[in-house]
PDB file of C-alpha atoms in Angstrom:
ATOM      1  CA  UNK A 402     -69.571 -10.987 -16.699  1.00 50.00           C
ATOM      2  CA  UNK A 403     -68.033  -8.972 -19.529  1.00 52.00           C
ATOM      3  CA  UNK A 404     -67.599  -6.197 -16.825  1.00 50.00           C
ATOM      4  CA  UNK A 405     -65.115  -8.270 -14.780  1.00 52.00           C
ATOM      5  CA  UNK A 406     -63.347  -9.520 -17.526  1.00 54.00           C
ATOM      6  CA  UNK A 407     -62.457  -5.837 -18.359  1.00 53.00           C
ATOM      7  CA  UNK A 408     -61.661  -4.373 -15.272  1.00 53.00           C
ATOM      8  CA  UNK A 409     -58.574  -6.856 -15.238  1.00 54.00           C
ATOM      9  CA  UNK A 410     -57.607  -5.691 -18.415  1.00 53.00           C
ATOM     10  CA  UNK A 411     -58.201  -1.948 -17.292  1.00 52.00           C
ATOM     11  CA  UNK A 412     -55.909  -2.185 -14.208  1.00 56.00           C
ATOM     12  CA  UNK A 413     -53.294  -3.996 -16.491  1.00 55.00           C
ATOM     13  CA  UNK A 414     -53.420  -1.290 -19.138  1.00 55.00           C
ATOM     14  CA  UNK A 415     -52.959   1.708 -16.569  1.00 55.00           C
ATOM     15  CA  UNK A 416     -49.684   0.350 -14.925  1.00 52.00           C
ATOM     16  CA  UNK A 417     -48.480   0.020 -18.313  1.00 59.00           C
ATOM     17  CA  UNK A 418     -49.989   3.870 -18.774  1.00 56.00           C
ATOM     18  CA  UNK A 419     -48.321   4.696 -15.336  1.00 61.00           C
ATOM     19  CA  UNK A 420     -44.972   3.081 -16.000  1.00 62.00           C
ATOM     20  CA  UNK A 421     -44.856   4.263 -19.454  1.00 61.00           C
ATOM     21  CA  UNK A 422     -45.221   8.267 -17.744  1.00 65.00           C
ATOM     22  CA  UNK A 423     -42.611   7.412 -15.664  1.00 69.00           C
ATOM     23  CA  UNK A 424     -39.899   6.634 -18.172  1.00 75.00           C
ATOM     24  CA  UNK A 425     -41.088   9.783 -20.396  1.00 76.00           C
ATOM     25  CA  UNK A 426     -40.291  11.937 -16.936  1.00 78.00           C
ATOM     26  CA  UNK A 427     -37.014  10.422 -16.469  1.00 81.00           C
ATOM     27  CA  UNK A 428     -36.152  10.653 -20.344  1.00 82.00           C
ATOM     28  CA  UNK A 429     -36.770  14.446 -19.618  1.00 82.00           C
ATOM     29  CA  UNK A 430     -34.693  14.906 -17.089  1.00 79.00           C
ATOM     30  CA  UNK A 431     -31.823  12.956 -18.479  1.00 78.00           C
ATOM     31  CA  UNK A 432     -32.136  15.292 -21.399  1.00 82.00           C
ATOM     32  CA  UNK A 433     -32.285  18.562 -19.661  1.00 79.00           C
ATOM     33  CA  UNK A 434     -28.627  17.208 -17.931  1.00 73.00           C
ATOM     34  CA  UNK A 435     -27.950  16.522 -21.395  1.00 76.00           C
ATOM     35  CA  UNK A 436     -27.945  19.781 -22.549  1.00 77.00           C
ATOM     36  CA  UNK A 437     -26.831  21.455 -19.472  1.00 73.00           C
ATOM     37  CA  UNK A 438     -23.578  19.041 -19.225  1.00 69.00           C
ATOM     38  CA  UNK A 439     -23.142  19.725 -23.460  1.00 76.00           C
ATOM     39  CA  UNK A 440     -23.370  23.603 -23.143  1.00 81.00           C
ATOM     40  CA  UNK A 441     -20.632  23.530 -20.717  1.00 83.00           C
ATOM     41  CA  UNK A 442     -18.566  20.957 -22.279  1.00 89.00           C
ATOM     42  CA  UNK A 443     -15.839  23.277 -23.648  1.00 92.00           C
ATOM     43  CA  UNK A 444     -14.914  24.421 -19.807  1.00 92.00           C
ATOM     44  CA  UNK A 445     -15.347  20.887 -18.208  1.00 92.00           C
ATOM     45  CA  UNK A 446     -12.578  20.007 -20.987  1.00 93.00           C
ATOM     46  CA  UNK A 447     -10.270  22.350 -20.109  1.00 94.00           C
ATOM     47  CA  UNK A 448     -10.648  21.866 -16.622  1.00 95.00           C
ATOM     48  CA  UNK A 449     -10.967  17.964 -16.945  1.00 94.00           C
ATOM     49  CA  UNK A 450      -7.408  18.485 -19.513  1.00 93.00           C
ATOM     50  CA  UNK A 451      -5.732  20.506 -16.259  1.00 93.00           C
ATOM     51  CA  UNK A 452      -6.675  18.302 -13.496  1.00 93.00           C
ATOM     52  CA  UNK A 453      -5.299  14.956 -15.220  1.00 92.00           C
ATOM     53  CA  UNK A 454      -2.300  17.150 -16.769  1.00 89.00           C
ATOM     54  CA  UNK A 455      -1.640  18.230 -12.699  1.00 88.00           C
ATOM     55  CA  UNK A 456      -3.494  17.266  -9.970  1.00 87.00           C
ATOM     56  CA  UNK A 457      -2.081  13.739  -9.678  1.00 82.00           C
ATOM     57  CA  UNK A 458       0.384  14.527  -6.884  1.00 79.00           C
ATOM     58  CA  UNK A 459      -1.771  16.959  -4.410  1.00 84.00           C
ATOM     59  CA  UNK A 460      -4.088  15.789  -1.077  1.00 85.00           C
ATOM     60  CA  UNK A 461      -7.901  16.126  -1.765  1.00 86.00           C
ATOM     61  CA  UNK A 462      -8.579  19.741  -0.604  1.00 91.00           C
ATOM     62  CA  UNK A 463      -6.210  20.922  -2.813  1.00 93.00           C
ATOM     63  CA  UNK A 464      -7.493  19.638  -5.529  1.00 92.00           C
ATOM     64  CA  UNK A 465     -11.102  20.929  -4.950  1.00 93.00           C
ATOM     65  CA  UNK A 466      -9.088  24.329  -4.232  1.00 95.00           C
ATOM     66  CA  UNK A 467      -7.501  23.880  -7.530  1.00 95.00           C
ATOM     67  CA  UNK A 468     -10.967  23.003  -9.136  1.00 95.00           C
ATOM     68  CA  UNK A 469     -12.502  25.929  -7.938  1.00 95.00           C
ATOM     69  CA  UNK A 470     -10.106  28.176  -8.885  1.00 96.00           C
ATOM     70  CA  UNK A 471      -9.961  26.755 -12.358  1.00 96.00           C
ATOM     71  CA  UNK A 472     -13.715  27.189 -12.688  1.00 95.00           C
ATOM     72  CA  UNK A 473     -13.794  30.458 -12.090  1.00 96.00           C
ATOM     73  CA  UNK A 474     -11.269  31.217 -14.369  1.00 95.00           C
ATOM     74  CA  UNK A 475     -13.506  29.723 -17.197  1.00 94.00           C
ATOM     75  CA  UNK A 476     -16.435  31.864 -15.955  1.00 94.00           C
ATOM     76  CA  UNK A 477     -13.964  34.745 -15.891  1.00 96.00           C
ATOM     77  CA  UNK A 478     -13.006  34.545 -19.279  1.00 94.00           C
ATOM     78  CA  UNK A 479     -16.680  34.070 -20.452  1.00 93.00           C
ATOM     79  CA  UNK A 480     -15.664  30.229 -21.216  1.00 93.00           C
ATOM     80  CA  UNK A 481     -18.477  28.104 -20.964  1.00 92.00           C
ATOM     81  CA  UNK A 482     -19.108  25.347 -17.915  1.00 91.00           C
ATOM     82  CA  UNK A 483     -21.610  23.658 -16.059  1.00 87.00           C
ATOM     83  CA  UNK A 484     -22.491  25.031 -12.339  1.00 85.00           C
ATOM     84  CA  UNK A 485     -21.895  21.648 -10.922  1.00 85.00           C
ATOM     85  CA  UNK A 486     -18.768  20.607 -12.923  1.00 90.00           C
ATOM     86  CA  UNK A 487     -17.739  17.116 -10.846  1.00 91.00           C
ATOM     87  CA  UNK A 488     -14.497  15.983 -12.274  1.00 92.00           C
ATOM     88  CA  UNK A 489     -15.149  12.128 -11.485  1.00 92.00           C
ATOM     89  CA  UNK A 490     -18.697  12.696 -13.246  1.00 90.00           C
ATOM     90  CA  UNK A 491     -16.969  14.173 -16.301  1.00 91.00           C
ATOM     91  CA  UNK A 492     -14.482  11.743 -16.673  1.00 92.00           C
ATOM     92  CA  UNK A 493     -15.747   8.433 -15.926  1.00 92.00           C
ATOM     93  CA  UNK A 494     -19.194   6.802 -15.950  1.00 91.00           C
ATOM     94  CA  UNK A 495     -20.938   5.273 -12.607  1.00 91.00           C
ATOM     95  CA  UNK A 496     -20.598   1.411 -14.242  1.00 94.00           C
ATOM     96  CA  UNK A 497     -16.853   2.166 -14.105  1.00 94.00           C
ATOM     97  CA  UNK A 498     -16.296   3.616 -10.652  1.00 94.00           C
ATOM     98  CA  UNK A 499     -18.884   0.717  -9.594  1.00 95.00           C
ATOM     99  CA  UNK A 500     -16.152  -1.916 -11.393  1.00 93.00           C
ATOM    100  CA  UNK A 501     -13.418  -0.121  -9.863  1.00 92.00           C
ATOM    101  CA  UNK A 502     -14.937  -0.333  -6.079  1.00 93.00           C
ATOM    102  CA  UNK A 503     -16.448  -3.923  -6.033  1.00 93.00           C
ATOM    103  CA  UNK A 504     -12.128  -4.531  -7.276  1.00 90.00           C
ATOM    104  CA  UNK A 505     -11.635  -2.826  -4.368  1.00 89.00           C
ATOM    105  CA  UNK A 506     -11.002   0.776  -4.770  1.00 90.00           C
ATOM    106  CA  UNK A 507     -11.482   2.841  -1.997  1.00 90.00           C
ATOM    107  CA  UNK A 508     -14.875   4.209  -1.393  1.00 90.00           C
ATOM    108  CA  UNK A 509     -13.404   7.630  -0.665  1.00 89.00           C
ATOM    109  CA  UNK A 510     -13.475  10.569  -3.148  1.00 89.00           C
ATOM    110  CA  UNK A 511     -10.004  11.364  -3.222  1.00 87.00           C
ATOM    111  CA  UNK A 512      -9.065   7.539  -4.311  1.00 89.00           C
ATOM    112  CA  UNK A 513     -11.545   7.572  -6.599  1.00 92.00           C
ATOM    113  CA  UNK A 514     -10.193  10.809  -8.078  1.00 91.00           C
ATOM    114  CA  UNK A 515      -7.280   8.504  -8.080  1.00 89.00           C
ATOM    115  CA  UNK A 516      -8.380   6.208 -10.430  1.00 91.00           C
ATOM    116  CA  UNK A 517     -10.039   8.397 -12.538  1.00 92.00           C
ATOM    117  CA  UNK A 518      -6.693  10.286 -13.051  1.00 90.00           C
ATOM    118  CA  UNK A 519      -4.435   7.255 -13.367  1.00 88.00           C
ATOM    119  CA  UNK A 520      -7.340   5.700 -16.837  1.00 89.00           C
ATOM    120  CA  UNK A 521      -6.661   8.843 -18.378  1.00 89.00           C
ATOM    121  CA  UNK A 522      -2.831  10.290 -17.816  1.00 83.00           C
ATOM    122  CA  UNK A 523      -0.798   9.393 -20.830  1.00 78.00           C
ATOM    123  CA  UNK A 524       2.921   8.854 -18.827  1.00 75.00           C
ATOM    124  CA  UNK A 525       2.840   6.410 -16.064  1.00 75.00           C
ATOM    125  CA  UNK A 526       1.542   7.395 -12.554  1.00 77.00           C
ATOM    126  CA  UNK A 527       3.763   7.794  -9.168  1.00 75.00           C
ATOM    127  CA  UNK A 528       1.649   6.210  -6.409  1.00 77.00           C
ATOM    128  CA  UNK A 529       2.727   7.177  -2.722  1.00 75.00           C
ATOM    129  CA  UNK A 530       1.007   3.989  -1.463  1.00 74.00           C
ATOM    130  CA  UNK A 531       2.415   3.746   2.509  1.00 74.00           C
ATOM    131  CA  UNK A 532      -1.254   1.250   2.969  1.00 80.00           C
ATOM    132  CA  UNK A 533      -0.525  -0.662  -0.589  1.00 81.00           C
ATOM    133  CA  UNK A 534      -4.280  -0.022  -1.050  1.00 85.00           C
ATOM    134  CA  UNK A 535      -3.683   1.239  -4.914  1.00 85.00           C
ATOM    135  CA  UNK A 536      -0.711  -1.600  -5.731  1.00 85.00           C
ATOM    136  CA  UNK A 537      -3.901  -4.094  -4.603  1.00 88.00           C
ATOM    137  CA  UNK A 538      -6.794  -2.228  -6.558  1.00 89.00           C
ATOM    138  CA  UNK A 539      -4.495  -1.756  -9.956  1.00 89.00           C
ATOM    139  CA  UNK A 540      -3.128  -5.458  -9.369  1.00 89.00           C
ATOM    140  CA  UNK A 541      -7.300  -6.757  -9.290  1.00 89.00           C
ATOM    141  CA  UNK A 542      -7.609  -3.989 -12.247  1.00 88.00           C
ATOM    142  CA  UNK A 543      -4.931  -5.095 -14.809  1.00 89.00           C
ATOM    143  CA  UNK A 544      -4.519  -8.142 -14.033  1.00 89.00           C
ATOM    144  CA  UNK A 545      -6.723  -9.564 -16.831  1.00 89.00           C
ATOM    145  CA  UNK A 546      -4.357  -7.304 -19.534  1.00 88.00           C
ATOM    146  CA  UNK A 547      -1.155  -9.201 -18.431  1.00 89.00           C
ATOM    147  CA  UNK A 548       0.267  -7.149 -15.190  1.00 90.00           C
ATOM    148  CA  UNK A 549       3.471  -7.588 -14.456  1.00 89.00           C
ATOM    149  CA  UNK A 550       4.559  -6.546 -11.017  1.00 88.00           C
ATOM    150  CA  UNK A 551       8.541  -5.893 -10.351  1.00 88.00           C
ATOM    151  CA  UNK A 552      10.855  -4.677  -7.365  1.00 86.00           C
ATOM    152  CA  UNK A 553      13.015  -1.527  -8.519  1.00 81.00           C
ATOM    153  CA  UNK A 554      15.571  -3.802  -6.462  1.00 83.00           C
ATOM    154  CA  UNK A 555      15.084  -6.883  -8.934  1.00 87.00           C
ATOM    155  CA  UNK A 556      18.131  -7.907 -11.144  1.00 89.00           C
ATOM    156  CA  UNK A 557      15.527  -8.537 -13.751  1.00 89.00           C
ATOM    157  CA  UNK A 558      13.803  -5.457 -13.399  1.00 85.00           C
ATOM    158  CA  UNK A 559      15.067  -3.602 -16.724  1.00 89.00           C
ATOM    159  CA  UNK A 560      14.292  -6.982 -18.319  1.00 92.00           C
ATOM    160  CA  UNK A 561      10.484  -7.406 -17.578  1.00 90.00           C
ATOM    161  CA  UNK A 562      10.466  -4.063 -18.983  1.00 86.00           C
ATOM    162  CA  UNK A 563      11.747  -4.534 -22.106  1.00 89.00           C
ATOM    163  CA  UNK A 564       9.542  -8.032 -22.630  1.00 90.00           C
ATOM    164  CA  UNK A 565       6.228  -5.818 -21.093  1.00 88.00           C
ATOM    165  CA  UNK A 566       6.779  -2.717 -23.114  1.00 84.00           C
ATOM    166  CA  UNK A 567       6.500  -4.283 -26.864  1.00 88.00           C
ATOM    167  CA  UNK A 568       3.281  -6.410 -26.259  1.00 87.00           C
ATOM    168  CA  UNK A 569       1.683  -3.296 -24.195  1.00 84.00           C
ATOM    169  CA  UNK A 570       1.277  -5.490 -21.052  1.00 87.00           C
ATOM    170  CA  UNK A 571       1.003  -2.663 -18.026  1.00 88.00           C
ATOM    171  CA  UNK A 572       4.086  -3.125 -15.689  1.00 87.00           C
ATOM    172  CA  UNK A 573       3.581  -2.262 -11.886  1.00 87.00           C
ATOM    173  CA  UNK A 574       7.400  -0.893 -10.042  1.00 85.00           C
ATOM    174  CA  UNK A 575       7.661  -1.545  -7.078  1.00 82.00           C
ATOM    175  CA  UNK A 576       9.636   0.773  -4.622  1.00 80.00           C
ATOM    176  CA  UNK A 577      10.039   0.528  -1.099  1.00 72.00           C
ATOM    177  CA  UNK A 578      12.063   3.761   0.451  1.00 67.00           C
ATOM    178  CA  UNK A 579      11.470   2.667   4.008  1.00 63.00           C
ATOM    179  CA  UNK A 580       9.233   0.660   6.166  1.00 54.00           C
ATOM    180  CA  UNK A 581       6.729   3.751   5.971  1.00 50.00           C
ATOM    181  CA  UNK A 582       6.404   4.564   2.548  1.00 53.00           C
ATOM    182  CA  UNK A 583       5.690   2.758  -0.099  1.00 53.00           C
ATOM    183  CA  UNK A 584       5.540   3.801  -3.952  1.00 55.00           C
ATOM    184  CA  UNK A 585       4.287   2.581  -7.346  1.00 56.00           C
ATOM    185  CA  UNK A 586       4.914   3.124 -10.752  1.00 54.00           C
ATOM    186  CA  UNK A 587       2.475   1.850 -13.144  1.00 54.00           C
ATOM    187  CA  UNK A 588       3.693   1.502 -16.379  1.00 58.00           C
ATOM    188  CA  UNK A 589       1.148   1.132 -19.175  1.00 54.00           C
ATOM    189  CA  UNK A 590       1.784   1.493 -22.841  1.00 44.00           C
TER     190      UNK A 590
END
């Protein structure tokens, strides 16, 4: 009787054993890409500073192009970085790109490069938007903080500006050069 009553016990006590293992394996790794990631941080800076400093306005391959070249520059010059520098990785966390996509980002890398360059560029972003698929995601994105949206075309344009701009509320312009293109300014102080 006292042998069944352990044996319960046992089995309880060596998932616990097991699951504990697990976690100490995965605490491991995520500190091994811990160091890797902080021994290369200095590169992944500059290269992160570049790419939101001037990759806004190119297509995806030349960014990666770009990238690249950048990278090994930094190995060039002896400047530390990690072997698999990803710029979205660097910049943003997986919670965030996960917010941004269930507001309906893109699922595509180059619109998530998108976003990831339009959190952290200081001046306000030009969007060529001929699909209005970025006017949509940044209205679901800022619309909590206030968003204004305006027509470059509206009388009051200049106005909702001026009101927007003290208080810090993010401002979304608007342009329409034809029936095939479509671009946005998005304004955020």
């Amino acid at each position: 009787m006292h042998l069944t009553t352990c044996i319960p016990g046992f089995t309880i006590g060596t998932f616990d054993f097991i699951g504990l293992f697990s976690s100490q394996v995965r605490w491991e790794k995520a500190v091994v890409l811990q160091e890797e990631q902080s021994q290369g941080l200095i590169g992944g800076t500059l290269v992160a500073s570049a790419a939101v400093a001037y990759l806004g306005a190119f297509t995806s391959p030349y960014r990666t192009r770009l990238i690249s070249h950048w990278l090994d520059l930094c190995r060039k010059e002896s400047i530390p970085v990690s072997d698999n520098f990803e710029l979205t990785d660097f910049l943003s966390e997986p919670v965030e790109i996960q917010k941004w996509l269930n507001k309906q980002l893109p699922h595509d890398k180059h619109s998530i490069e998108n976003a990831v360059l339009i959190k952290h560029c200081h001046r306000w972003p030009l969007l060529i938007d001929p699909q209005e698929q970025a006017s949509h995601w940044i209205t679901q994105t800022e619309k909590a903080n206030g968003l204004k949206i305006v027509k470059a075309s509206d009388p009051s344009y200049i106005r909702t500006l001026e009101s927007a701009i003290p208080l810090g509320q993010p401002v979304l312009v608007e342009v329409h050069v034809d029936s095939l293109c479509f671009l946005a300014f998005l304004v955020v102080i």
